[in-house]
Every structure is written in C-alpha cells, then in structure tokens.
Amino acid sequence: MLAVVNTPGGAEPVAVREVAGPEPLPNEALVAVHAFSLNRGELRLFQARPEGWRPGQDIAGVVLRAAADGSFPPAGTRVVGLCDWHGWAERAAVPAHRMAALADNVPYAAAAALPVAGLTALRTLRHGAPLLGKRVLVTGAAGGVGNLAVQLAARSGARVTAIVGSPERARVLDGLGAAETVTDIDAAQGRFALILEAAGGRSLKAAIERVEAKGTVVIFGNSSGEPTEIDFRIFGEHQNACIQAFHYFTCEAEDRFAPDLALLALLVADGSLRPVVSEYDWRDINRVGPLLRGRQVAGKAVFRIEQK
Ligand SMILES: NC(=O)c1ccc[n+]([C@@H]2O[C@H](COP(=O)([O-])OP(=O)(O)OC[C@H]3O[C@@H](n4cnc5c(N)ncnc54)[C@H](OP(=O)(O)O)[C@@H]3O)[C@@H](O)[C@H]2O)c1
C-alpha cells in the first residue's frame, strides 16, 4: 500500500511511498483511510524523527476489519480515529478505544479535522466549565484548534473574543459564533474568565494581563516559538489566576478518547460544529507544510486519499 514516509535527509521532508500493510494488534481495527489531517506539531516531527518513520495521528475512513478482541466498531463502520503514528496511509491500524462512528452526513474531511484539534479544543475549554455567560478569549482562532474552540465555547454559552492575525483570517470565523474578532490581542478589551493561549511570546504575556482574578489561562502551545518573560508582580491585578499547562493526550484518562471523539462527531452531525478545513490531495503534503507554518491555511489542513 502507499503511505507517507519520513525522508528528512531527502529533498523534501516526507514522501508518499509503497510500504508493507499494517498488522493490527488484537485491540486495533484495520481502517481504509479516506482523509487525514496535519497538525503543526507534526511538522516538527518530520525533522526530529528518523528516515523511514511513518507519521500520522488524525484519520477518518471506514473499518475494513474489526479489532480481533471484538471491540466496537465493526467492519463497514465509517469512523474518525486517533493513531499513535502510521495513520497517513491507504490503510491504518487504529486502536478501537480511540475511534468513534460517524453519521452518514459527516464528510471524512470534516471528521479528519477532529482528533488532535477537536480533543484539544474540547478539553482546554473544560478548564473554564461551566462556560455559560463567561468571557472566553481564544488566540490562533483561525487555526485548526482555534476555530473549533470558538464554536464549542460559543455553543456552551460563552461570549467569545477571537484573536486572528489579519482581517483576511477573521473571515475564516464568519458565522461561527464569536462575539468579536480582533486582529491583535493587545486590542482585546476587558478581562476574561478563560483564555486559550497557544501563540506564545508577547501573546502569552498579553493573555495573562487580561485574565480575571481567579480566572484561567490554558497554555497549550507556542506557535511563535518566542519565549515569554513573566514576573509574579504581573498577577497583582489578576490575583489567584491559574496558569494551566495542557497536553491533550495525557490530560484525561485513556478511556475518554472514544466518548470525546463521539461527542465531537455528534456535534458535526447535528450541524452545531462546522470544522473549517482546507482540503488537498495527500500527494501535496510537502507543499502544504510551509503554508501551515506560514499561517496560510484556513482552519485545518486535511488531505484526501483516493481509495482504489
Ligand atoms: N498541547 C497540546 O496538547 C496541543 C494540541 C494541539 C495543538 N497544540 C499546539 O497548539 C497550537 C495551535 O495548533 P493548531 O493545530 O490550531 O495550529 P494552526 O492550525 O497552525 O493554528 C495556529 C494559529 O496560531 C496563529 N499563529 C501562528 N503563528 C503565530 C505567531 N507567531 N504569533 C501569533 N499567532 C500565531 C495563527 O493565526 P492566524 O492564522 O490568524 O495568523 C494560526 O491560525 C500549535 O502551537 C500546536 O502545536 C498543542
């Protein structure tokens, strides 16, 4: 079968190549992958991992063969899934407890945007629950995590301020429920009960300056790569604020993956969550990596695999 293979020593970071098919463990289903998505963190792995390593966490497709231990989902089920790696291939072995079934009206492309980004949006927002009536600020709001976080927070009754990099990026969020969209965090007025921060550098400092007393800043990334200088005295006007480091994979128990994926899939099916995706053919992955790094992908970069 064909798969994306790491080629850090070559002319391009990865290549689509012929490899041996997967041999699923007893708790893994064999899935024909119709779409997958690329996460910003995976761009870094291309360089860090050795030649021949096979990337790929977020996938959507159809179960060809159920897990040998009898776990849901059965063959024929359309699914969204989270792999440890190896997912960007015509077929993937996916742990059954990290999959959820998709309703027929959920396109594979929308589903593929959900695992890493959707779980991150959902689980970061839980740090501010209940959100009804609260002010929530989301940085990187036009990105893969951000657009989902804006929608989930708004749907939960929060008043959302979305931070984007430019007026064009603001259009990505049209109709998705943000109360206001601003192009620089320094222009965000007032205090927020919950702030989702992944831009880093001066954005993180500005976020702390905007959190309510006893509010929470969830730090889940550093897209700018810049450090942030902070000093305890910054909290004088934000007393007892919580700075929460966040890692989507380890923040909740392993057995919560399937229910959380199922919740996200259900929200897409009923129309209350509309993942913003930019779709490409999977052979264009080397072209799209720099676009994602350069902030030129609206929402999530999703790749289609034509199944033979
Ligand atoms: N901790 C975890 O478990 C976890 C899980 C998932 C993702 N992450 C991290 O969370 C971040 C967001 O992930 P993602 O998938 O949403 O990435 P993404 O799709 O690339 O979106 C990132 C957004 O951040 C903004 N951004 C990028 N560089 C920036 C900079 N230098 N200064 C200010 N804003 C900048 C961009 O805004 P504009 O488009 O408006 O320019 C972009 O839309 C990444 O750093 C990722 O590595 C962490």
mmCIF file of C-alpha atoms and ligand atoms in Angstrom:
data_model
loop_
_atom_site.group_PDB
_atom_site.id
_atom_site.type_symbol
_atom_site.label_atom_id
_atom_site.label_comp_id
_atom_site.label_asym_id
_atom_site.label_seq_id
_atom_site.Cartn_x
_atom_site.Cartn_y
_atom_site.Cartn_z
ATOM 1 C CA MET A 1 0.000 0.000 0.000
ATOM 2 C CA LEU A 2 1.016 3.670 -0.224
ATOM 3 C CA ALA A 3 1.919 5.669 2.878
ATOM 4 C CA VAL A 4 3.574 8.921 3.917
ATOM 5 C CA VAL A 5 7.167 8.154 4.934
ATOM 6 C CA ASN A 6 9.626 10.457 6.681
ATOM 7 C CA THR A 7 12.581 11.481 4.466
ATOM 8 C CA PRO A 8 14.475 14.108 6.498
ATOM 9 C CA GLY A 9 17.700 13.500 4.554
ATOM 10 C CA GLY A 10 15.981 13.952 1.176
ATOM 11 C CA ALA A 11 14.959 16.937 -0.912
ATOM 12 C CA GLU A 12 11.551 17.070 0.801
ATOM 13 C CA PRO A 13 10.555 16.237 4.418
ATOM 14 C CA VAL A 14 8.256 13.319 3.512
ATOM 15 C CA ALA A 15 7.341 11.149 0.519
ATOM 16 C CA VAL A 16 4.343 9.009 -0.486
ATOM 17 C CA ARG A 17 5.830 5.534 -0.959
ATOM 18 C CA GLU A 18 4.995 1.843 -1.198
ATOM 19 C CA VAL A 19 5.253 0.154 2.230
ATOM 20 C CA ALA A 20 4.075 -3.104 3.813
ATOM 21 C CA GLY A 21 0.453 -3.036 5.009
ATOM 22 C CA PRO A 22 -0.366 -2.789 8.726
ATOM 23 C CA GLU A 23 -0.611 -5.803 11.020
ATOM 24 C CA PRO A 24 -3.165 -4.715 13.636
ATOM 25 C CA LEU A 25 -2.773 -5.688 17.284
ATOM 26 C CA PRO A 26 -5.752 -7.505 18.877
ATOM 27 C CA ASN A 27 -7.244 -4.200 20.058
ATOM 28 C CA GLU A 28 -6.792 -2.448 16.710
ATOM 29 C CA ALA A 29 -9.127 -2.286 13.734
ATOM 30 C CA LEU A 30 -7.928 -2.155 10.136
ATOM 31 C CA VAL A 31 -9.202 1.065 8.572
ATOM 32 C CA ALA A 32 -9.225 2.252 4.951
ATOM 33 C CA VAL A 33 -8.189 5.885 5.362
ATOM 34 C CA HIS A 34 -10.131 8.367 3.219
ATOM 35 C CA ALA A 35 -8.819 11.573 4.804
ATOM 36 C CA PHE A 36 -6.244 12.694 7.334
ATOM 37 C CA SER A 37 -5.147 15.999 8.805
ATOM 38 C CA LEU A 38 -1.812 17.619 9.531
ATOM 39 C CA ASN A 39 -1.023 19.157 12.909
ATOM 40 C CA ARG A 40 1.507 21.934 13.414
ATOM 41 C CA GLY A 41 3.378 19.756 15.933
ATOM 42 C CA GLU A 42 3.758 17.032 13.289
ATOM 43 C CA LEU A 43 5.740 19.428 11.077
ATOM 44 C CA ARG A 44 8.387 19.497 13.797
ATOM 45 C CA LEU A 45 8.408 15.681 13.986
ATOM 46 C CA PHE A 46 9.336 15.424 10.288
ATOM 47 C CA GLN A 47 12.750 16.818 11.196
ATOM 48 C CA ALA A 48 13.099 15.137 14.588
ATOM 49 C CA ARG A 49 12.226 11.562 13.575
ATOM 50 C CA PRO A 50 14.468 9.202 11.560
ATOM 51 C CA GLU A 51 14.361 8.254 7.902
ATOM 52 C CA GLY A 52 11.548 5.788 7.240
ATOM 53 C CA TRP A 53 9.451 6.793 10.276
ATOM 54 C CA ARG A 54 5.745 6.902 9.415
ATOM 55 C CA PRO A 55 3.781 9.922 10.699
ATOM 56 C CA GLY A 56 0.044 10.356 11.117
ATOM 57 C CA GLN A 57 -2.370 10.703 14.016
ATOM 58 C CA ASP A 58 -5.688 12.080 12.702
ATOM 59 C CA ILE A 59 -7.611 9.851 10.321
ATOM 60 C CA ALA A 60 -11.127 9.241 9.008
ATOM 61 C CA GLY A 61 -12.228 6.281 6.933
ATOM 62 C CA VAL A 62 -14.090 3.012 7.012
ATOM 63 C CA VAL A 63 -13.377 -0.102 9.077
ATOM 64 C CA LEU A 64 -12.271 -2.977 6.828
ATOM 65 C CA ARG A 65 -11.764 -5.457 9.667
ATOM 66 C CA ALA A 66 -12.857 -5.073 13.301
ATOM 67 C CA ALA A 67 -10.362 -5.481 16.152
ATOM 68 C CA ALA A 68 -9.696 -9.171 16.842
ATOM 69 C CA ASP A 69 -10.724 -8.714 20.511
ATOM 70 C CA GLY A 70 -14.257 -7.926 19.325
ATOM 71 C CA SER A 71 -14.245 -4.238 20.311
ATOM 72 C CA PHE A 72 -16.547 -1.756 18.598
ATOM 73 C CA PRO A 73 -16.586 -0.606 15.769
ATOM 74 C CA PRO A 74 -17.475 -3.463 13.390
ATOM 75 C CA ALA A 75 -16.406 -3.753 9.745
ATOM 76 C CA GLY A 76 -18.190 -1.300 7.480
ATOM 77 C CA THR A 77 -18.442 1.479 10.094
ATOM 78 C CA ARG A 78 -17.429 4.964 8.975
ATOM 79 C CA VAL A 79 -15.075 6.234 11.678
ATOM 80 C CA VAL A 80 -12.868 9.003 12.960
ATOM 81 C CA GLY A 81 -9.749 7.850 14.804
ATOM 82 C CA LEU A 82 -6.578 8.860 16.563
ATOM 83 C CA CYS A 83 -3.450 6.821 15.820
ATOM 84 C CA ASP A 84 -0.165 6.966 17.693
ATOM 85 C CA TRP A 85 1.528 7.217 14.286
ATOM 86 C CA HIS A 86 1.345 5.333 10.935
ATOM 87 C CA GLY A 87 -2.047 6.871 10.155
ATOM 88 C CA TRP A 88 -1.258 8.653 6.891
ATOM 89 C CA ALA A 89 -1.551 5.651 4.644
ATOM 90 C CA GLU A 90 -4.115 3.877 2.487
ATOM 91 C CA ARG A 91 -4.756 1.559 5.444
ATOM 92 C CA ALA A 92 -4.053 2.050 9.136
ATOM 93 C CA ALA A 93 -4.264 0.024 12.335
ATOM 94 C CA VAL A 94 -6.275 2.141 14.771
ATOM 95 C CA PRO A 95 -6.865 1.376 18.478
ATOM 96 C CA ALA A 96 -10.581 0.659 18.869
ATOM 97 C CA HIS A 97 -10.840 2.780 22.014
ATOM 98 C CA ARG A 98 -9.627 5.818 20.089
ATOM 99 C CA MET A 99 -12.323 5.720 17.431
ATOM 100 C CA ALA A 100 -15.903 6.903 17.080
ATOM 101 C CA ALA A 101 -18.545 6.145 14.482
ATOM 102 C CA LEU A 102 -19.571 8.832 12.013
ATOM 103 C CA ALA A 103 -23.109 9.571 10.895
ATOM 104 C CA ASP A 104 -23.580 9.325 7.128
ATOM 105 C CA ASN A 105 -23.828 13.115 6.802
ATOM 106 C CA VAL A 106 -20.349 13.746 8.289
ATOM 107 C CA PRO A 107 -17.799 14.076 5.481
ATOM 108 C CA TYR A 108 -14.481 12.314 6.028
ATOM 109 C CA ALA A 109 -12.695 15.655 5.558
ATOM 110 C CA ALA A 110 -14.597 17.282 8.433
ATOM 111 C CA ALA A 111 -14.075 14.238 10.631
ATOM 112 C CA ALA A 112 -10.324 14.149 9.973
ATOM 113 C CA ALA A 113 -10.077 17.644 11.491
ATOM 114 C CA LEU A 114 -11.390 16.396 14.822
ATOM 115 C CA PRO A 115 -8.956 14.139 16.703
ATOM 116 C CA VAL A 116 -5.986 16.224 17.892
ATOM 117 C CA ALA A 117 -7.536 19.638 17.254
ATOM 118 C CA GLY A 118 -11.049 18.790 18.441
ATOM 119 C CA LEU A 119 -9.903 17.000 21.567
ATOM 120 C CA THR A 120 -7.637 19.969 22.330
ATOM 121 C CA ALA A 121 -10.461 22.477 21.858
ATOM 122 C CA LEU A 122 -12.934 20.427 23.906
ATOM 123 C CA ARG A 123 -10.557 19.619 26.730
ATOM 124 C CA THR A 124 -8.969 23.051 27.081
ATOM 125 C CA LEU A 125 -12.450 24.568 27.368
ATOM 126 C CA ARG A 126 -13.298 22.196 30.221
ATOM 127 C CA HIS A 127 -10.882 24.223 32.345
ATOM 128 C CA GLY A 128 -13.448 27.038 32.301
ATOM 129 C CA ALA A 129 -16.623 24.958 32.719
ATOM 130 C CA PRO A 130 -19.408 25.886 33.078
ATOM 131 C CA LEU A 131 -18.942 28.450 30.309
ATOM 132 C CA LEU A 132 -22.462 29.905 30.262
ATOM 133 C CA GLY A 133 -22.204 33.693 30.358
ATOM 134 C CA LYS A 134 -18.414 33.782 30.754
ATOM 135 C CA ARG A 135 -15.965 35.738 28.609
ATOM 136 C CA VAL A 136 -13.546 33.437 26.781
ATOM 137 C CA LEU A 137 -10.563 34.571 24.702
ATOM 138 C CA VAL A 138 -9.084 32.267 22.030
ATOM 139 C CA THR A 139 -5.712 33.016 20.381
ATOM 140 C CA GLY A 140 -4.895 31.474 16.984
ATOM 141 C CA ALA A 141 -8.652 31.390 16.474
ATOM 142 C CA ALA A 142 -8.492 30.881 12.698
ATOM 143 C CA GLY A 143 -6.320 27.780 13.120
ATOM 144 C CA GLY A 144 -7.189 24.111 13.452
ATOM 145 C CA VAL A 145 -7.760 24.159 17.207
ATOM 146 C CA GLY A 146 -8.933 27.753 17.373
ATOM 147 C CA ASN A 147 -11.911 27.535 15.023
ATOM 148 C CA LEU A 148 -13.280 24.534 16.909
ATOM 149 C CA ALA A 149 -12.672 26.169 20.301
ATOM 150 C CA VAL A 150 -14.530 29.303 19.219
ATOM 151 C CA GLN A 151 -17.534 27.230 18.114
ATOM 152 C CA LEU A 152 -17.625 24.944 21.158
ATOM 153 C CA ALA A 153 -17.275 27.859 23.577
ATOM 154 C CA ALA A 154 -19.975 29.892 21.839
ATOM 155 C CA ARG A 155 -22.266 26.867 21.767
ATOM 156 C CA SER A 156 -21.695 26.461 25.511
ATOM 157 C CA GLY A 157 -22.940 29.983 26.139
ATOM 158 C CA ALA A 158 -19.638 31.852 26.415
ATOM 159 C CA ARG A 159 -19.031 35.297 24.924
ATOM 160 C CA VAL A 160 -16.023 34.598 22.751
ATOM 161 C CA THR A 161 -13.307 37.013 21.713
ATOM 162 C CA ALA A 162 -11.310 35.509 18.844
ATOM 163 C CA ILE A 163 -7.758 36.638 18.089
ATOM 164 C CA VAL A 164 -6.617 36.304 14.457
ATOM 165 C CA GLY A 165 -3.526 37.507 12.589
ATOM 166 C CA SER A 166 -5.206 39.670 9.935
ATOM 167 C CA PRO A 167 -8.607 40.815 8.606
ATOM 168 C CA GLU A 168 -8.472 38.037 5.973
ATOM 169 C CA ARG A 169 -8.006 35.468 8.722
ATOM 170 C CA ALA A 170 -11.044 36.954 10.510
ATOM 171 C CA ARG A 171 -13.206 35.808 7.579
ATOM 172 C CA VAL A 172 -12.383 32.179 8.449
ATOM 173 C CA LEU A 173 -14.588 32.661 11.522
ATOM 174 C CA ASP A 174 -17.604 34.216 9.767
ATOM 175 C CA GLY A 175 -20.791 32.789 11.223
ATOM 176 C CA LEU A 176 -19.051 30.569 13.779
ATOM 177 C CA GLY A 177 -20.326 32.345 16.882
ATOM 178 C CA ALA A 178 -17.544 34.658 18.091
ATOM 179 C CA ALA A 179 -18.943 37.776 19.789
ATOM 180 C CA GLU A 180 -15.940 39.737 18.490
ATOM 181 C CA THR A 181 -12.880 39.067 16.363
ATOM 182 C CA VAL A 182 -9.779 41.230 16.790
ATOM 183 C CA THR A 183 -6.506 41.174 14.867
ATOM 184 C CA ASP A 184 -4.190 41.791 17.808
ATOM 185 C CA ILE A 185 -4.535 40.557 21.355
ATOM 186 C CA ASP A 186 -3.434 43.994 22.572
ATOM 187 C CA ALA A 187 -6.755 45.309 21.224
ATOM 188 C CA ALA A 188 -8.845 42.865 23.284
ATOM 189 C CA GLN A 189 -10.647 44.884 25.949
ATOM 190 C CA GLY A 190 -11.572 43.854 29.478
ATOM 191 C CA ARG A 191 -10.983 40.678 31.448
ATOM 192 C CA PHE A 192 -11.668 37.033 30.589
ATOM 193 C CA ALA A 193 -12.600 34.078 32.769
ATOM 194 C CA LEU A 194 -10.835 31.643 30.427
ATOM 195 C CA ILE A 195 -8.069 32.252 27.912
ATOM 196 C CA LEU A 196 -6.801 29.606 25.488
ATOM 197 C CA GLU A 197 -3.261 30.590 24.559
ATOM 198 C CA ALA A 198 -1.009 28.867 22.023
ATOM 199 C CA ALA A 199 0.743 31.717 20.186
ATOM 200 C CA GLY A 200 3.345 32.245 22.943
ATOM 201 C CA GLY A 201 5.781 35.173 23.207
ATOM 202 C CA ARG A 202 4.118 38.536 23.719
ATOM 203 C CA SER A 203 0.697 36.958 23.184
ATOM 204 C CA LEU A 204 1.064 34.900 26.366
ATOM 205 C CA LYS A 205 2.074 37.954 28.358
ATOM 206 C CA ALA A 206 -0.884 39.898 26.956
ATOM 207 C CA ALA A 207 -3.139 36.955 27.827
ATOM 208 C CA ILE A 208 -2.058 36.968 31.463
ATOM 209 C CA GLU A 209 -2.699 40.724 31.557
ATOM 210 C CA ARG A 210 -6.303 40.025 30.513
ATOM 211 C CA VAL A 211 -7.301 37.182 32.809
ATOM 212 C CA GLU A 212 -9.852 37.774 35.561
ATOM 213 C CA ALA A 213 -8.850 37.296 39.190
ATOM 214 C CA LYS A 214 -9.246 33.549 39.785
ATOM 215 C CA GLY A 215 -9.605 33.052 36.029
ATOM 216 C CA THR A 216 -7.581 30.566 33.986
ATOM 217 C CA VAL A 217 -5.049 30.848 31.184
ATOM 218 C CA VAL A 218 -4.613 27.468 29.490
ATOM 219 C CA ILE A 219 -1.209 27.322 27.750
ATOM 220 C CA PHE A 220 -1.204 24.630 25.096
ATOM 221 C CA GLY A 221 1.373 25.693 22.512
ATOM 222 C CA ASN A 222 3.944 28.208 21.366
ATOM 223 C CA SER A 223 3.309 28.712 17.653
ATOM 224 C CA SER A 224 5.540 31.810 17.565
ATOM 225 C CA GLY A 225 8.459 29.925 19.125
ATOM 226 C CA GLU A 226 9.129 33.024 21.212
ATOM 227 C CA PRO A 227 9.760 32.976 24.971
ATOM 228 C CA THR A 228 7.677 34.998 27.414
ATOM 229 C CA GLU A 229 9.108 36.917 30.320
ATOM 230 C CA ILE A 230 6.790 36.975 33.308
ATOM 231 C CA ASP A 231 7.158 38.172 36.848
ATOM 232 C CA PHE A 232 4.943 37.412 39.834
ATOM 233 C CA ARG A 233 4.051 41.091 40.056
ATOM 234 C CA ILE A 234 2.118 40.787 36.781
ATOM 235 C CA PHE A 235 -0.573 38.976 38.825
ATOM 236 C CA GLY A 236 -1.182 41.981 41.118
ATOM 237 C CA GLU A 237 -4.357 42.850 39.210
ATOM 238 C CA HIS A 238 -5.218 39.209 38.371
ATOM 239 C CA GLN A 239 -4.957 37.681 41.790
ATOM 240 C CA ASN A 240 -5.035 33.901 42.156
ATOM 241 C CA ALA A 241 -5.290 33.411 38.409
ATOM 242 C CA CYS A 242 -4.425 29.900 37.309
ATOM 243 C CA ILE A 243 -1.831 29.189 34.606
ATOM 244 C CA GLN A 244 -2.675 25.720 33.325
ATOM 245 C CA ALA A 245 -0.252 23.755 31.140
ATOM 246 C CA PHE A 246 -2.204 21.471 28.812
ATOM 247 C CA HIS A 247 -1.393 18.307 26.848
ATOM 248 C CA TYR A 248 -4.378 16.827 25.038
ATOM 249 C CA PHE A 249 -3.133 13.248 25.078
ATOM 250 C CA THR A 250 -2.432 12.862 28.789
ATOM 251 C CA CYS A 251 -4.860 15.336 30.396
ATOM 252 C CA GLU A 252 -7.718 12.822 30.629
ATOM 253 C CA ALA A 253 -7.949 9.059 31.019
ATOM 254 C CA GLU A 254 -7.294 6.774 28.028
ATOM 255 C CA ASP A 255 -10.904 5.541 28.099
ATOM 256 C CA ARG A 256 -12.154 9.095 27.444
ATOM 257 C CA PHE A 257 -10.860 9.213 23.866
ATOM 258 C CA ALA A 258 -13.791 7.371 22.279
ATOM 259 C CA PRO A 259 -16.539 9.275 24.155
ATOM 260 C CA ASP A 260 -14.917 12.639 23.417
ATOM 261 C CA LEU A 261 -14.464 11.779 19.729
ATOM 262 C CA ALA A 262 -18.069 10.572 19.643
ATOM 263 C CA LEU A 263 -19.260 13.866 21.153
ATOM 264 C CA LEU A 264 -17.347 15.889 18.558
ATOM 265 C CA ALA A 265 -18.636 13.674 15.733
ATOM 266 C CA LEU A 266 -22.203 14.065 17.006
ATOM 267 C CA LEU A 267 -21.901 17.857 17.118
ATOM 268 C CA VAL A 268 -20.724 17.832 13.496
ATOM 269 C CA ALA A 269 -23.584 15.528 12.519
ATOM 270 C CA ASP A 270 -26.234 17.773 14.090
ATOM 271 C CA GLY A 271 -24.748 20.874 12.465
ATOM 272 C CA SER A 272 -23.633 22.616 15.642
ATOM 273 C CA LEU A 273 -19.913 22.188 14.945
ATOM 274 C CA ARG A 274 -18.584 23.022 11.483
ATOM 275 C CA PRO A 275 -14.864 22.281 11.269
ATOM 276 C CA VAL A 276 -13.121 24.750 8.967
ATOM 277 C CA VAL A 277 -10.987 22.684 6.625
ATOM 278 C CA SER A 278 -8.709 23.399 3.684
ATOM 279 C CA GLU A 279 -8.645 20.273 1.519
ATOM 280 C CA TYR A 280 -5.714 18.960 -0.505
ATOM 281 C CA ASP A 281 -4.654 15.779 -2.264
ATOM 282 C CA TRP A 282 -2.292 13.844 0.000
ATOM 283 C CA ARG A 283 0.489 13.966 -2.591
ATOM 284 C CA ASP A 284 0.609 17.736 -1.975
ATOM 285 C CA ILE A 285 1.677 17.363 1.627
ATOM 286 C CA ASN A 286 5.160 18.801 1.075
ATOM 287 C CA ARG A 287 3.628 21.903 -0.494
ATOM 288 C CA VAL A 288 1.131 22.377 2.329
ATOM 289 C CA GLY A 289 3.571 22.082 5.261
ATOM 290 C CA PRO A 290 5.132 25.512 4.576
ATOM 291 C CA LEU A 291 1.652 27.019 4.056
ATOM 292 C CA LEU A 292 0.608 25.804 7.513
ATOM 293 C CA ARG A 293 3.808 27.073 9.083
ATOM 294 C CA GLY A 294 3.305 30.404 7.269
ATOM 295 C CA ARG A 295 -0.238 30.882 8.620
ATOM 296 C CA GLN A 296 -1.821 30.481 5.192
ATOM 297 C CA VAL A 297 -4.114 27.513 5.881
ATOM 298 C CA ALA A 298 -7.684 28.361 6.870
ATOM 299 C CA GLY A 299 -8.617 26.069 9.753
ATOM 300 C CA LYS A 300 -7.262 22.562 9.447
ATOM 301 C CA ALA A 301 -5.151 21.190 6.583
ATOM 302 C CA VAL A 302 -6.939 17.998 5.502
ATOM 303 C CA PHE A 303 -5.710 15.546 2.864
ATOM 304 C CA ARG A 304 -7.808 13.200 0.753
ATOM 305 C CA ILE A 305 -6.682 9.695 -0.124
ATOM 306 C CA GLU A 306 -8.383 8.232 -3.188
ATOM 307 C CA GLN A 307 -9.172 4.634 -2.248
ATOM 308 C CA LYS A 308 -8.643 2.193 -5.123
HETATM 309 N N1 LIG B 1 -0.670 20.921 23.945
HETATM 310 C C1 LIG B 1 -1.411 20.173 23.132
HETATM 311 O O1 LIG B 1 -1.913 19.107 23.507
HETATM 312 C C2 LIG B 1 -1.636 20.658 21.740
HETATM 313 C C3 LIG B 1 -2.571 20.017 20.912
HETATM 314 C C4 LIG B 1 -2.813 20.546 19.642
HETATM 315 C C5 LIG B 1 -2.103 21.671 19.203
HETATM 316 N N2 LIG B 1 -1.177 22.222 20.032
HETATM 317 C C6 LIG B 1 -0.460 23.443 19.629
HETATM 318 O O2 LIG B 1 -1.431 24.459 19.615
HETATM 319 C C7 LIG B 1 -1.121 25.417 18.612
HETATM 320 C C8 LIG B 1 -2.323 25.560 17.679
HETATM 321 O O3 LIG B 1 -2.500 24.336 16.969
HETATM 322 P P1 LIG B 1 -3.288 24.350 15.603
HETATM 323 O O4 LIG B 1 -3.370 22.971 15.126
HETATM 324 O O5 LIG B 1 -4.531 25.158 15.758
HETATM 325 O O6 LIG B 1 -2.278 25.172 14.683
HETATM 326 P P2 LIG B 1 -2.614 26.049 13.395
HETATM 327 O O7 LIG B 1 -3.757 25.451 12.660
HETATM 328 O O8 LIG B 1 -1.331 26.257 12.703
HETATM 329 O O9 LIG B 1 -3.128 27.412 14.000
HETATM 330 C C9 LIG B 1 -2.298 28.220 14.759
HETATM 331 C C10 LIG B 1 -2.820 29.631 14.736
HETATM 332 O O10 LIG B 1 -1.971 30.395 15.576
HETATM 333 C C11 LIG B 1 -1.695 31.615 14.971
HETATM 334 N N3 LIG B 1 -0.243 31.834 14.944
HETATM 335 C C12 LIG B 1 0.683 31.139 14.288
HETATM 336 N N4 LIG B 1 1.892 31.661 14.473
HETATM 337 C C13 LIG B 1 1.702 32.713 15.261
HETATM 338 C C14 LIG B 1 2.562 33.686 15.785
HETATM 339 N N5 LIG B 1 3.873 33.702 15.508
HETATM 340 N N6 LIG B 1 2.054 34.644 16.571
HETATM 341 C C15 LIG B 1 0.731 34.686 16.810
HETATM 342 N N7 LIG B 1 -0.157 33.795 16.321
HETATM 343 C C16 LIG B 1 0.340 32.818 15.556
HETATM 344 C C17 LIG B 1 -2.205 31.614 13.542
HETATM 345 O O11 LIG B 1 -3.127 32.651 13.460
HETATM 346 P P3 LIG B 1 -3.536 33.375 12.070
HETATM 347 O O12 LIG B 1 -3.960 32.266 11.174
HETATM 348 O O13 LIG B 1 -4.662 34.251 12.410
HETATM 349 O O14 LIG B 1 -2.331 34.079 11.523
HETATM 350 C C18 LIG B 1 -2.791 30.236 13.356
HETATM 351 O O15 LIG B 1 -4.103 30.289 12.847
HETATM 352 C C19 LIG B 1 0.148 24.923 17.931
HETATM 353 O O16 LIG B 1 1.249 25.561 18.528
HETATM 354 C C20 LIG B 1 0.146 23.432 18.251
HETATM 355 O O17 LIG B 1 1.444 22.909 18.217
HETATM 356 C C21 LIG B 1 -0.934 21.735 21.267
#
